[in-house]
Coordinates of C-alpha atoms in Angstrom, one line a residue:
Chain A
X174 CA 0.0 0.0 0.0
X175 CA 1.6 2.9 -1.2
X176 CA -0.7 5.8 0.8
X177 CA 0.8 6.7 4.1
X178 CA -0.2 4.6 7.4
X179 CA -1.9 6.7 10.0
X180 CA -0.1 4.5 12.7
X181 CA 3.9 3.3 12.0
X182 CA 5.7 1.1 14.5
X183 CA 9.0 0.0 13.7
X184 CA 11.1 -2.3 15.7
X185 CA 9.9 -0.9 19.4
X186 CA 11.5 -2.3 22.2
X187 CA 10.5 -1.8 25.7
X188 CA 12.5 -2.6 28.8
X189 CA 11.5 -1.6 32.2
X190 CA 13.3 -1.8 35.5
X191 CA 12.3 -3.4 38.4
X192 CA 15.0 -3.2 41.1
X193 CA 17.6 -4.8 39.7
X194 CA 15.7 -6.9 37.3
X195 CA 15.1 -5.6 33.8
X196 CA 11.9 -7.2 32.1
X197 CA 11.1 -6.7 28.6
X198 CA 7.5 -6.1 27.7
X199 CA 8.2 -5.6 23.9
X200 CA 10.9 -7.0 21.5
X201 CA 11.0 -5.9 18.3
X202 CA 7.4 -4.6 17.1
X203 CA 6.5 -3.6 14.1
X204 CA 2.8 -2.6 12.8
X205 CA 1.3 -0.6 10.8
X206 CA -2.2 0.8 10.8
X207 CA -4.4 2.3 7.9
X208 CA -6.7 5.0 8.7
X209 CA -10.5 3.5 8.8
X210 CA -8.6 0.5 10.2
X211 CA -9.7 -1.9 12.8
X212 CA -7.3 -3.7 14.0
X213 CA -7.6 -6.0 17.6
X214 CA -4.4 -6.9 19.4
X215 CA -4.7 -10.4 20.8
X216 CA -2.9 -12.6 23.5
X217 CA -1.8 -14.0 26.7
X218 CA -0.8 -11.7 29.4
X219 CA 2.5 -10.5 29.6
X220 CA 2.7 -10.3 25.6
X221 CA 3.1 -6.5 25.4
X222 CA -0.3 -5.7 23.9
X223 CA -0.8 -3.0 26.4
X224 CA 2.1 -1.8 26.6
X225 CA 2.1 -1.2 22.7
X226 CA -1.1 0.2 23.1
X227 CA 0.5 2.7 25.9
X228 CA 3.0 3.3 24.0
X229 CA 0.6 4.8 20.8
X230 CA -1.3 6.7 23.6
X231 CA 2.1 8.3 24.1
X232 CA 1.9 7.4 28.0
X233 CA 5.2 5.3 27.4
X234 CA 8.3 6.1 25.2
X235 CA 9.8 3.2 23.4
X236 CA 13.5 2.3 24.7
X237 CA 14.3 1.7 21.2
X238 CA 12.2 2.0 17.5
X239 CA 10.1 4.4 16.4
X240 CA 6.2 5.2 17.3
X241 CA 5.0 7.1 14.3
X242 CA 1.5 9.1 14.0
X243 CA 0.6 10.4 10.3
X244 CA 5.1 10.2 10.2
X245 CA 5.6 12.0 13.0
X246 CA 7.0 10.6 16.5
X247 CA 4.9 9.9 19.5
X248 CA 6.0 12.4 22.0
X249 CA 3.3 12.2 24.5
X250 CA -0.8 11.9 25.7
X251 CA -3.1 14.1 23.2
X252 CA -6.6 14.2 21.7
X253 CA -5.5 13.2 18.1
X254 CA -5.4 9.9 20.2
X255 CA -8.4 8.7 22.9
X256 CA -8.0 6.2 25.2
X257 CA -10.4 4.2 26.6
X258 CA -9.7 2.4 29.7
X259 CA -11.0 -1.3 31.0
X260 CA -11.6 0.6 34.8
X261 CA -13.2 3.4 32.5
X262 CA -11.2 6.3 34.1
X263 CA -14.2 8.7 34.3
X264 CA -13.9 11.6 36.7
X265 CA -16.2 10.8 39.9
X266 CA -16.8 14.5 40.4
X267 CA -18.3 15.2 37.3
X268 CA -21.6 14.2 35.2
X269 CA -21.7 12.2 32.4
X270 CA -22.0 15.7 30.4
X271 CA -19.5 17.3 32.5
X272 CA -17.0 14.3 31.8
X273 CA -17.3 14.8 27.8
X274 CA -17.0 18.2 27.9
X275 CA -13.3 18.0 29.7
X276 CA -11.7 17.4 26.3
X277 CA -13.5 20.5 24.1
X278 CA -12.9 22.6 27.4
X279 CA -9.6 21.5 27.9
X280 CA -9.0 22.5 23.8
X281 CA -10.5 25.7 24.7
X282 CA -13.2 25.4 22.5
X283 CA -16.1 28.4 23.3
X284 CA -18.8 28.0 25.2
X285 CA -21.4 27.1 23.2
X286 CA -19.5 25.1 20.9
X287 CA -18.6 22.8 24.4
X288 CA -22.6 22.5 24.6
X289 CA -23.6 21.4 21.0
X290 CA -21.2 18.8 21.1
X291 CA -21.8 17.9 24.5
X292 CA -25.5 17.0 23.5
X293 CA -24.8 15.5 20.5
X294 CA -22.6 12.8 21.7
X295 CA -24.7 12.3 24.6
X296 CA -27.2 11.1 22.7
X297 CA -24.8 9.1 20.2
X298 CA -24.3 7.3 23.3
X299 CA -27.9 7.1 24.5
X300 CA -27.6 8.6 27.7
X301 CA -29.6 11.9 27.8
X302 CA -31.9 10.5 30.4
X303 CA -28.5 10.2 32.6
X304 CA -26.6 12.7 31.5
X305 CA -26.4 14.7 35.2
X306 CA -25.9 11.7 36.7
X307 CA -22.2 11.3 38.2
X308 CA -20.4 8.1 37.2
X309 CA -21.4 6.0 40.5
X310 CA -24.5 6.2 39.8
X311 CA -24.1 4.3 36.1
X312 CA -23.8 0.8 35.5
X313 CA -20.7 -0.6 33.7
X314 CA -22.0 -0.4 30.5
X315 CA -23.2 2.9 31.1
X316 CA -20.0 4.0 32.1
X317 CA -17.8 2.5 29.2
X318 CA -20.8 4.7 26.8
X319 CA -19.4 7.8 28.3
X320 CA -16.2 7.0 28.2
X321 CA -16.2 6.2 24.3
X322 CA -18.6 9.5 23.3
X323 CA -15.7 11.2 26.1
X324 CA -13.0 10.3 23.4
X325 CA -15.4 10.6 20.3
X326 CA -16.3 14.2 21.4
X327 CA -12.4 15.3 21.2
X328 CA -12.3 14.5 17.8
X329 CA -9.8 11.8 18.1
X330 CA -8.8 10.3 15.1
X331 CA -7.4 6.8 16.3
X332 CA -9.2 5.2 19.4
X333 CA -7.4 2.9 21.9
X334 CA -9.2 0.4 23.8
X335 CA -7.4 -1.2 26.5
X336 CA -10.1 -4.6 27.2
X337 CA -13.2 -2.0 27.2
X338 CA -15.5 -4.3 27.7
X339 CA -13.7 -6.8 29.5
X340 CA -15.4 -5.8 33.1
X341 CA -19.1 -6.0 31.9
X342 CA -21.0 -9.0 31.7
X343 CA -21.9 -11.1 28.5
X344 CA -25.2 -9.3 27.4
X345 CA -23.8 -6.0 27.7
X346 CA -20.5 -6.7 26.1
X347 CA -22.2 -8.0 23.1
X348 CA -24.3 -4.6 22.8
X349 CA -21.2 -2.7 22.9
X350 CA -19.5 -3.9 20.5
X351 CA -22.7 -3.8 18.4
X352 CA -22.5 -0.1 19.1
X353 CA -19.0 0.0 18.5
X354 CA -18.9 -1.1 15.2
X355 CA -22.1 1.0 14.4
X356 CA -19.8 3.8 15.4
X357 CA -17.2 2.8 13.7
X358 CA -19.1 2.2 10.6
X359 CA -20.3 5.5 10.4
X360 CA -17.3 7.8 11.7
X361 CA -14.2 6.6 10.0
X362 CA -12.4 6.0 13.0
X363 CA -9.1 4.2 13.4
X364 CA -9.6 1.3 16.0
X365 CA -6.8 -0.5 18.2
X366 CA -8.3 -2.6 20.5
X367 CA -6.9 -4.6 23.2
X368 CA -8.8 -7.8 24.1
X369 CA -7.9 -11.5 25.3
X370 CA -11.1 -12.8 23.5
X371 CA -10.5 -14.6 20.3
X372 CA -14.2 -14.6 19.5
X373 CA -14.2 -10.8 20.3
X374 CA -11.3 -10.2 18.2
X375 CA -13.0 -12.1 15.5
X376 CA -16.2 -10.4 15.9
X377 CA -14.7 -6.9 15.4
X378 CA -11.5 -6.7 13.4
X379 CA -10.3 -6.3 9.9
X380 CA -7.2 -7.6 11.1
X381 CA -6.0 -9.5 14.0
X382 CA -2.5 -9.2 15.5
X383 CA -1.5 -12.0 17.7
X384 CA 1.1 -11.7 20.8
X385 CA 3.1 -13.5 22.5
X386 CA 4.7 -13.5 25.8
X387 CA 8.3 -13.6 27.1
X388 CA 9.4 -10.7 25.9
X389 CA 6.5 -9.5 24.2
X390 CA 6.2 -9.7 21.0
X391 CA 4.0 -9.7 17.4
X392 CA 3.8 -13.6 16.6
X393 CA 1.4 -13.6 13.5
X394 CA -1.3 -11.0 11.6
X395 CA -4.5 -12.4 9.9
X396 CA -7.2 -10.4 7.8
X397 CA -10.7 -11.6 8.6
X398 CA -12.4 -11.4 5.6
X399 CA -15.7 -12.4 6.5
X400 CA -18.4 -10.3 5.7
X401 CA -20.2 -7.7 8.1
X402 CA -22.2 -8.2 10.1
X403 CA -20.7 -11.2 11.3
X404 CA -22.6 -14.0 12.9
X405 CA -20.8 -15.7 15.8
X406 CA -22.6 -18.6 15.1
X407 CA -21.9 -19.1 11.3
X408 CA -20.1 -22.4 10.8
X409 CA -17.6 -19.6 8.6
X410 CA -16.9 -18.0 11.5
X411 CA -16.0 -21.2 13.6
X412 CA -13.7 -22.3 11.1
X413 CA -11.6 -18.8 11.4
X414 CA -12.1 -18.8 15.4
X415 CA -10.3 -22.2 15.1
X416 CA -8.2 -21.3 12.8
X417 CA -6.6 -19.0 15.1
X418 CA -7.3 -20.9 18.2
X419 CA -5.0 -23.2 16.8
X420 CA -2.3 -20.7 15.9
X421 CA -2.5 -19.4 19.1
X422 CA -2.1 -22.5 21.1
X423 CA 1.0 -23.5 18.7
X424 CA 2.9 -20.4 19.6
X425 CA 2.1 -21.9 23.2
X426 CA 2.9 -24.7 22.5
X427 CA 6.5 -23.9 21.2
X428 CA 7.3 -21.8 24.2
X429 CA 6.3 -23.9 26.4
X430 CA 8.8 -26.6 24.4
Chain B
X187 CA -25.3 3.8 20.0
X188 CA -29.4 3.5 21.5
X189 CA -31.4 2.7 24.2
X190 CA -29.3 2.9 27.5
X191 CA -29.5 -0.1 30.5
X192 CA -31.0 0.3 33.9
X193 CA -28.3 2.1 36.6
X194 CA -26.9 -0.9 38.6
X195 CA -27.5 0.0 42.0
X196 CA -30.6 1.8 41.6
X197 CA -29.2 5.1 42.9
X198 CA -31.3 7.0 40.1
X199 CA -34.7 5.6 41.4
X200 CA -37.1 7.8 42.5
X201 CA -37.5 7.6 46.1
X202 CA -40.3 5.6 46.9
X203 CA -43.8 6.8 48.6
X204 CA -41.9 5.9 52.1
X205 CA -42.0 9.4 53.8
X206 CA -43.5 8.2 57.1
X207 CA -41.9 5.3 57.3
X208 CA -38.4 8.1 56.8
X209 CA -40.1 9.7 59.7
X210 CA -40.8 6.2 61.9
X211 CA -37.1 5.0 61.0
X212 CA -35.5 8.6 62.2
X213 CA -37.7 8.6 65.6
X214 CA -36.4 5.1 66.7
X215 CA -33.0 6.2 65.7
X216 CA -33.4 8.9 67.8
X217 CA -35.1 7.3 70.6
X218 CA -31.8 4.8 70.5
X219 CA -29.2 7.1 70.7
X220 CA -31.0 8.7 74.2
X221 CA -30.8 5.1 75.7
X222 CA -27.2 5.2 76.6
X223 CA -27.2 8.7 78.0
X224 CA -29.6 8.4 79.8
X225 CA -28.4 5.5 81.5
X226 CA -26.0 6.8 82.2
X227 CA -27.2 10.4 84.0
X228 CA -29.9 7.8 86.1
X229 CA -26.4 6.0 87.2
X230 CA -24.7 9.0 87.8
X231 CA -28.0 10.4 89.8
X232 CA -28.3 7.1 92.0
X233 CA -24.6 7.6 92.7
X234 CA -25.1 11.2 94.5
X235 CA -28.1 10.1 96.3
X236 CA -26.3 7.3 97.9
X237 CA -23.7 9.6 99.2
X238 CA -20.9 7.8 96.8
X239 CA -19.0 11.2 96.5
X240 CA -19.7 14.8 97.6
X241 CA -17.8 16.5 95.3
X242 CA -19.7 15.9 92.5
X243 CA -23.1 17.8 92.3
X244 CA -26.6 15.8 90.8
X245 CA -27.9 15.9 87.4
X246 CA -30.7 18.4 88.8
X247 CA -28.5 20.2 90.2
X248 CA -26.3 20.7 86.9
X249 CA -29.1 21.6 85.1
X250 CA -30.6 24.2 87.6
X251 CA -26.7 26.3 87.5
X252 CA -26.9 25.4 83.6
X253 CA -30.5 27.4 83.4
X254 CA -28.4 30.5 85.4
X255 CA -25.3 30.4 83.7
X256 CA -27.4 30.5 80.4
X257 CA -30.7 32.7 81.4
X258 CA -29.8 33.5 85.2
X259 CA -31.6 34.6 87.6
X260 CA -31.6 31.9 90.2
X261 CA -28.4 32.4 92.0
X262 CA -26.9 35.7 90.1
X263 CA -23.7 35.4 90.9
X264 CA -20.6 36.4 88.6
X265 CA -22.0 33.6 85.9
X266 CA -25.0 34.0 85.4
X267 CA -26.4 34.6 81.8
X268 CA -23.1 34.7 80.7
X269 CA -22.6 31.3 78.7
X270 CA -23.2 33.6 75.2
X271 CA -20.4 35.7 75.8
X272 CA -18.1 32.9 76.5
X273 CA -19.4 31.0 73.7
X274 CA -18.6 34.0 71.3
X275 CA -15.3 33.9 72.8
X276 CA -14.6 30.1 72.9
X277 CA -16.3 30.3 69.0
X278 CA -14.3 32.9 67.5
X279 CA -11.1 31.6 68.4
X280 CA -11.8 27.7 67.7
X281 CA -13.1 29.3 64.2
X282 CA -10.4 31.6 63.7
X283 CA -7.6 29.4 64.6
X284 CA -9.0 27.0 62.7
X285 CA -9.6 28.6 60.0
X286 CA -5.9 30.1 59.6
X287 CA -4.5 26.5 59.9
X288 CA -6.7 25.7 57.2
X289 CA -5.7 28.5 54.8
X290 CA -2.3 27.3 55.9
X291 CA -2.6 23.3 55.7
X292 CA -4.5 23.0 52.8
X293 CA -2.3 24.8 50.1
X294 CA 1.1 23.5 51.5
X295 CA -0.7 20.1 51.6
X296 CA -1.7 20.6 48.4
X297 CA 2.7 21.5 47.3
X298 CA 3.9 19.0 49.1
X299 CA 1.7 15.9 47.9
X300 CA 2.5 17.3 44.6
X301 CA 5.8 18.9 44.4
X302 CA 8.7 16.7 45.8
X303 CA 10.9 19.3 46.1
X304 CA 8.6 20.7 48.5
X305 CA 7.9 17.1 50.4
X306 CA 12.1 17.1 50.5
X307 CA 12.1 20.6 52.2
X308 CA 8.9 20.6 54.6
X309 CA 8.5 16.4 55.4
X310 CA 11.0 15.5 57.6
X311 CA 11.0 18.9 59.9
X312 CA 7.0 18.6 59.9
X313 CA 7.1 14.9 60.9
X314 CA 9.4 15.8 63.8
X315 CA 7.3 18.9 65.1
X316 CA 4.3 16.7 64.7
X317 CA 4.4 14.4 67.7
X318 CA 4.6 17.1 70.2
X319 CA 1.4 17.4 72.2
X320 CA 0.0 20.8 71.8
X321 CA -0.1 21.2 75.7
X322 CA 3.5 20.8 75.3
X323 CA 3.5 24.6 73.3
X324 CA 1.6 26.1 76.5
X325 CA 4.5 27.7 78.4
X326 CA 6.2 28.7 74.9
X327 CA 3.0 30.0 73.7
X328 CA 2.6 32.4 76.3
X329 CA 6.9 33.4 75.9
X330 CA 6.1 34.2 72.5
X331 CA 2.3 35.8 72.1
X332 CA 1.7 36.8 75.7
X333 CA -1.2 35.6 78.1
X334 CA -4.6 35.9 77.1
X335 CA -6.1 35.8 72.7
X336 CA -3.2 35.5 70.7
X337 CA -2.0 32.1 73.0
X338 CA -5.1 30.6 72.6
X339 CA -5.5 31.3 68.6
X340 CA -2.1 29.8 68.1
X341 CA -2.5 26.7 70.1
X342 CA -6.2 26.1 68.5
X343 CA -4.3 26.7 65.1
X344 CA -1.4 24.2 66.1
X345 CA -4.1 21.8 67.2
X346 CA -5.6 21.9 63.6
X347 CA -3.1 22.2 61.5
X348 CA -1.5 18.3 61.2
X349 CA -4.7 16.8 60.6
X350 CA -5.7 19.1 58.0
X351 CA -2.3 18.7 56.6
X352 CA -1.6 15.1 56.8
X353 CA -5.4 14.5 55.2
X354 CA -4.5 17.0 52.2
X355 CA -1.7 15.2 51.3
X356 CA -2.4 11.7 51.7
X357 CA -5.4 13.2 49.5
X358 CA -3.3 14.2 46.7
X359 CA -1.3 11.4 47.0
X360 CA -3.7 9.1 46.4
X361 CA -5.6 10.4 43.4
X362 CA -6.0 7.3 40.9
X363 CA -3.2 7.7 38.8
X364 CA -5.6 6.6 35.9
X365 CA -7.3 10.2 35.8
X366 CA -3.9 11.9 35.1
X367 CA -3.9 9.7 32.2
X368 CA -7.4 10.1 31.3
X369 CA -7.1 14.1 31.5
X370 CA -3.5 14.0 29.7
X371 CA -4.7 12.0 26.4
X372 CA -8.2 14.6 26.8
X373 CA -6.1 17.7 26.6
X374 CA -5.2 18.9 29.6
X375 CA -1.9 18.3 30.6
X376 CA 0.9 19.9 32.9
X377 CA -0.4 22.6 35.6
X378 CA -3.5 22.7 34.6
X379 CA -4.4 19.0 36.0
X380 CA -3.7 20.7 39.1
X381 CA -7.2 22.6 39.3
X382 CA -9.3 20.1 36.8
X383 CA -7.7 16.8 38.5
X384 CA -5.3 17.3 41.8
X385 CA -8.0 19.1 43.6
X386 CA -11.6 18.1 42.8
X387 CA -9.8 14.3 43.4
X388 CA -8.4 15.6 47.2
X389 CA -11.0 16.9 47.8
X390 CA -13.0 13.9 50.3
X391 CA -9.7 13.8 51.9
X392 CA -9.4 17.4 52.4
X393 CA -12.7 17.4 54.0
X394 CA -11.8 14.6 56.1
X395 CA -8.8 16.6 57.4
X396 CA -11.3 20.0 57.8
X397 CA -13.5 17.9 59.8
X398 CA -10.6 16.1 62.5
X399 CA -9.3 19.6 62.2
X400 CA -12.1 21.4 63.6
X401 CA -13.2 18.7 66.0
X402 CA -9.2 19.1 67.3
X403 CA -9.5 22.8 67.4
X404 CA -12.7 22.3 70.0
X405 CA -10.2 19.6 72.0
X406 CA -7.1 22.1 72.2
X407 CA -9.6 25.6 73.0
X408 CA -9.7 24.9 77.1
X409 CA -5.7 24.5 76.9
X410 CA -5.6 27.4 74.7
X411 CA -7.8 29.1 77.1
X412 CA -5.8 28.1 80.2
X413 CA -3.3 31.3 78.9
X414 CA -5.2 33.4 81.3
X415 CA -7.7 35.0 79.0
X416 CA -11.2 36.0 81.0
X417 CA -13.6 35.1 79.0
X418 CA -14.3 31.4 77.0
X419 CA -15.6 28.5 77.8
X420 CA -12.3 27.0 78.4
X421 CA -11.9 29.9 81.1
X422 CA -15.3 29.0 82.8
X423 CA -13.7 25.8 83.8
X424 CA -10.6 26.8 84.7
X425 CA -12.3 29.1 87.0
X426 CA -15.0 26.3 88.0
X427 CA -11.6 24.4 89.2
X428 CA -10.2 27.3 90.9
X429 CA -13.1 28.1 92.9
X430 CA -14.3 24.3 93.6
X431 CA -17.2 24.8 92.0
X432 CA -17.4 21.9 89.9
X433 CA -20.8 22.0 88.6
X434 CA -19.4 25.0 86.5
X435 CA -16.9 22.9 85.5
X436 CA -20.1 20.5 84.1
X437 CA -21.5 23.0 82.6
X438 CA -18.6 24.7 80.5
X439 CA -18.1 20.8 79.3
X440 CA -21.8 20.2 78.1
X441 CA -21.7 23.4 76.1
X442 CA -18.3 22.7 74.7
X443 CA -19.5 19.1 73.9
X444 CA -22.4 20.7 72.0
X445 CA -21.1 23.3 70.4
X446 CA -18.0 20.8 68.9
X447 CA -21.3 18.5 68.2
X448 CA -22.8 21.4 66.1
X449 CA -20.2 22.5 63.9
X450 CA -19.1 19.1 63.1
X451 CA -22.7 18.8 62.0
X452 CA -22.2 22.0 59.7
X453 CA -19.0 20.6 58.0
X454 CA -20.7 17.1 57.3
X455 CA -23.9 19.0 56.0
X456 CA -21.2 21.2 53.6
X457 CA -19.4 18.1 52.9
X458 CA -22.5 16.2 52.0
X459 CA -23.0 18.8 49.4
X460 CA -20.3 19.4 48.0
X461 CA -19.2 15.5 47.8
X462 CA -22.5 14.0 46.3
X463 CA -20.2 12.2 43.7
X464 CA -18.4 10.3 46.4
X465 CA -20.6 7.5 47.4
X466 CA -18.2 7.1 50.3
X467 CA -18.7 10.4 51.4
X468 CA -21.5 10.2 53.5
X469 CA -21.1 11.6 56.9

C-alpha cells in the first residue's frame, strides 16, 4: 500500500526496571495501521499488547524504535489519540455531560461550541436521560458509553481500547461492540483494540494481530475477511475462530517446548 | 449507540412513597441514641443520692446552674447569663484558629503531595514537630504571644493544622493515577491538572482533614484558654476548678461538647454537598 499509514511502529523495544531486574514487555514490534482500520491486538498476558497500546497513547516512550502518528514521533498523551480504559477512568466528580465536555474545554473550544457537542454525543451514546448523573451512579456499561462519546467528542482520530468491555457482563459486552462497530461504521475511526477474546477479536476486526509472551512480541497477523455483520454462530466463522485458536495455542505450544 | 440499561445500584430511582416510614425509621433512631445517656445520668443520679462522693453535684442540680449560667436569675452570681459571651469567645477563636491552619494546611498540603521538592524541604521537619502534644507549646506560647487571645489562637491553630495537613496530602497522593492519564490523552496536561484533576480528586480527603481539624480545634480551645484569658468556655472551667465549684466545671463541658457536636454537623452538612459524587462520602 503505497498511501501513508496513519499508525507506524517499527522495531519498538521496551525494557522496564524493576529493582535490579530488567523485564522486557516488547521485543522488536513492528505494525502498521491504515486509517479507517480496525485492527484487535490479541494474547496471553504478559505479551506487550498493552504496553504497545500505551506506548501509541504516548503514555510510554519506546526504549528503542520508532512510534509514528501520520510520520511524525509519539511524544506524548493528546486528543489526536483517545483512550479508553478497561476501569473506565471517568472523573467521579463530574456528570456524564461534564465528563465529555473535559476534552473540548480542555482545547479551549467556546462556550457554546462545548454545549452542542456535549449533547450531540450524549445522545450518540444514548444517555440523555443520565446525563447529570455522576459516574457511581451508572452501570458498567453505562460508564464504558461515556467513556467512548468522552473520546469521540475530542475528535480523536485513532481510538485505543485497553479490554473495554472486559469488566461487563456477557449481554452487555455484546451490545457494545454492536454499538461500536455501528460507530465505527459510520465515523471513519481508526480502531486499536486490546482484548484477550479470540471470538471478540474475530467479531470486530479487519485484522488480528497475535502476541506472544516472554518478551513481548508480534507472533502472527491475519485479515478476517468475512463479511459484516458477522454472525458468531456461522459455521464460517467457527472455522476462522479455530483457525486461530490453533495458531494461538501453537505459539504456546512452542514456548512452552 | 441507542437505548441505555437500567443504573446498577438503583441510585437514580425515585424515592419511593416511604416518607413516614423516613419519619418512623428517624424517631427510633433517635429514641436509641438517648438510651445510653440516659443510662448513664440515672447511674450518675443514683450515685449522688447514695452519698458515693460529695464533690460531685446531681444531674438536677447541673441543670438548675446550667439554666443561670445560660438565662440567670436563680443564684446571680458572677455567671450568670453569661454562657453567650463565653461562647462567642470560645467560638471565634476555635473558628479563627481553625480557620488560619486551614488557609495554611491546605495549600502546603496541596505543594507537598504534589511537588517533591517541596515534600524534601517541609517532610522531615514537619514529621518531627508533629508528635509534640499541643499542651506541650503552652508555656512557649505564652513566651512568645503573651497571656490571654493571641496564645489561645495559636494553640487552636497548632491543634488543627496536622490533621488538616496530613489529610490534604495523603489526598493528593492518592488520586487514581488513571485520571492523570485520562485528563493528559483529553487535553489537559501539565499545571493545569492541578485545578481540573489534583483538587476536585483531594478533595474527600481534604474534607476529612477539615472535619478532625475542627473537631481538634474544640479539644485544644480549654488549653488554649488556660493562657489566662477572661472570657471562653475554656476559662469557665478553669475558674469552675479554681473556685471548687465543679458544677461550673459540668456546665462549660456540656456546652463545649455541644457546640464541637454542632459544627461538626455544619461541616458534614457542607461536605455532603459538595461530595455527592463520592458515594463514600457520606457523613
Amino acid at each position: 500500500m503505497a498511501e501513508i499509514p496513519i499508525l507506524d511502529i517499527q522495531g519498538v523495544d521496551k525494557t522496564y526496571t524493576l529493582g535490579d531486574q530488567r523485564i522486557e514487555a516488547l521485543r522488536g514490534a513492528n505494525l502498521t495501521v491504515h486509517k479507517g482500520e480496525f485492527v484487535c491486538l490479541i494474547g496471553a498476558s504478559g505479551c506487550g499488547k498493552s504496553t504497545l497500546l500505551r506506548i501509541v497513547a504516548g503514555f510510554e516512550q519506546p526504549s528503542a524504535g520508532s512510534a509514528l502518528m501520520w510520520s511524525k514521533p509519539i511524544a506524548q498523551p493528546g486528543p489526536d489519540r483517545g483512550m479508553v480504559f478497561q476501569d473506565y477512568g471517568l472523573f467521579p466528580w463530574l456528570t456524564v455531560r461534564e465528563n465529555i465536555a473535559f476534552g473540548p474545554k480542555s482545547r479551549g473550544l467556546g462556550q457554546a461550541e462545548v454545549r452542542d457537542i456535549v449533547e450531540r454525543f450524549v445522545s450518540l451514546v444514548g444517555l440523555t436521560r443520565f446525563a447529570d448523573a455522576h459516574p457511581h451512579q451508572l452501570s458498567g456499561g453505562m460508564k464504558q458509553r461515556v467513556a467512548i462519546a468522552r473520546v469521540l467528542a475530542n475528535d480523536a482520530e485513532v481510538v485505543l481500547m485497553d479490554e473495554p468491555f472486559g469488566a461487563l457482563d456477557a449481554m452487555t459486552r455484546e451490545r457494545l461492540q454492536d454499538e461500536l462497530l455501528d460507530l465505527w461504521q459510520r465515523t471513519g475511526l481508526t480502531v486499536l483494540f486490546v482484548t484477550h477474546s479470540i471470538e471478540e477479536a474475530i467479531f470486530l476486526a479487519d485484522r488480528v494481530v497475535v502476541m506472544e509472551p516472554g518478551p513481548g512480541r508480534i507472533a502472527s497477523e491475519h485479515r478476517i475477511t468475512l463479511p459484516r455483520p458477522r454472525d458468531v454462530s456461522s459455521p464460517e466463522f467457527n472455522d476462522v475462530r479455530r483457525d486461530l485458536s490453533s495458531r494461538l495455542h501453537s505459539h504456546h505450544a512452542k514456548k512452552a517446548a | 449507540m441507542s437505548e441505555a440499561t437500567a443504573p446498577s445500584q438503583g441510585a437514580l430511582a425515585a424515592p419511593s412513597s416511604a416518607g413516614t416510614a423516613k419519619l418512623f425509621a428517624r424517631a427510633r433512631a433517635a429514641l436509641l441514641a438517648l438510651i445510653v445517656p440516659a443510662l448513664l445520668l440515672f447511674g450518675w443520679h443514683m450515685a449522688v443520692k447514695a452519698g458515693m462522693t460529695r464533690l460531685i453535684p446531681s444531674p438536677a442540680d447541673v441543670a438548675e446552674y446550667m439554666v443561670d449560667f445560660v438565662v440567670g436569675g436563680i443564684w446571680d452570681d458572677a455567671f450568670s447569663a453569661t454562657m453567650h459571651l463565653h461562647l462567642w469567645a470560645s467560638v471565634q477563636r476555635v473558628y479563627g484558629g481553625f480557620a488560619l491552619a486551614a488557609l495554611a494546611a491546605v495549600p502546603l498540603g496541596l505543594l507537598i503531595g504534589r511537588i517533591p521538592l517541596v515534600a524534601q524541604l517541609f517532610d522531615p521537619f514537619l514529621q518531627l514537630m508533629r508528635p509534640i502534644p499541643v499542651t506541650a507549646w503552652l508555656p512557649l506560647s505564652m513566651i512568645l504571644f503573651g497571656l490571654g487571645t493571641k496564645s489561645a489562637f495559636f494553640l487552636v491553630f497548632l491543634g488543627a493544622f496536622y490533621p488538616i495537613l496530613l489529610n490534604t496530602v495523603f489526598g493528593v497522593r492518592s488520586v487514581d493515577p488513571r485520571l492523570f492519564e485520562a485528563a493528559s490523552m483529553l487535553g489537559c496536561r501539565g499545571n493545569a491538572q492541578f485545578f481540573k484533576v489534583v483538587l476536585p480528586a483531594a478533595l474527600p480527603s481534604i474534607f476529612t482533614g477539615l472535619r478532625l481539624g475542627l473537631g481538634l480545634a474544640w479539644f485544644v480551645i480549654v488549653v488554649g484558654e488556660m493562657t489566662g484569658v477572661p472570657q471562653g468556655l475554656g476559662a469557665v472551667i478553669m475558674d469552675g476548678r479554681t473556685l471548687s465549684r465543679t458544677e461550673l466545671v459540668i456546665c462549660g463541658m456540656i456546652v463545649i461538647g455541644i457546640a464541637g457536636f454542632v459544627s461538626d454537623r455544619i461541616v458534614v452538612m457542607l461536605m455532603n454537598r459538595l461530595l455527592r459524587w463520592s458515594p463514600l462520602h457520606r457523613g
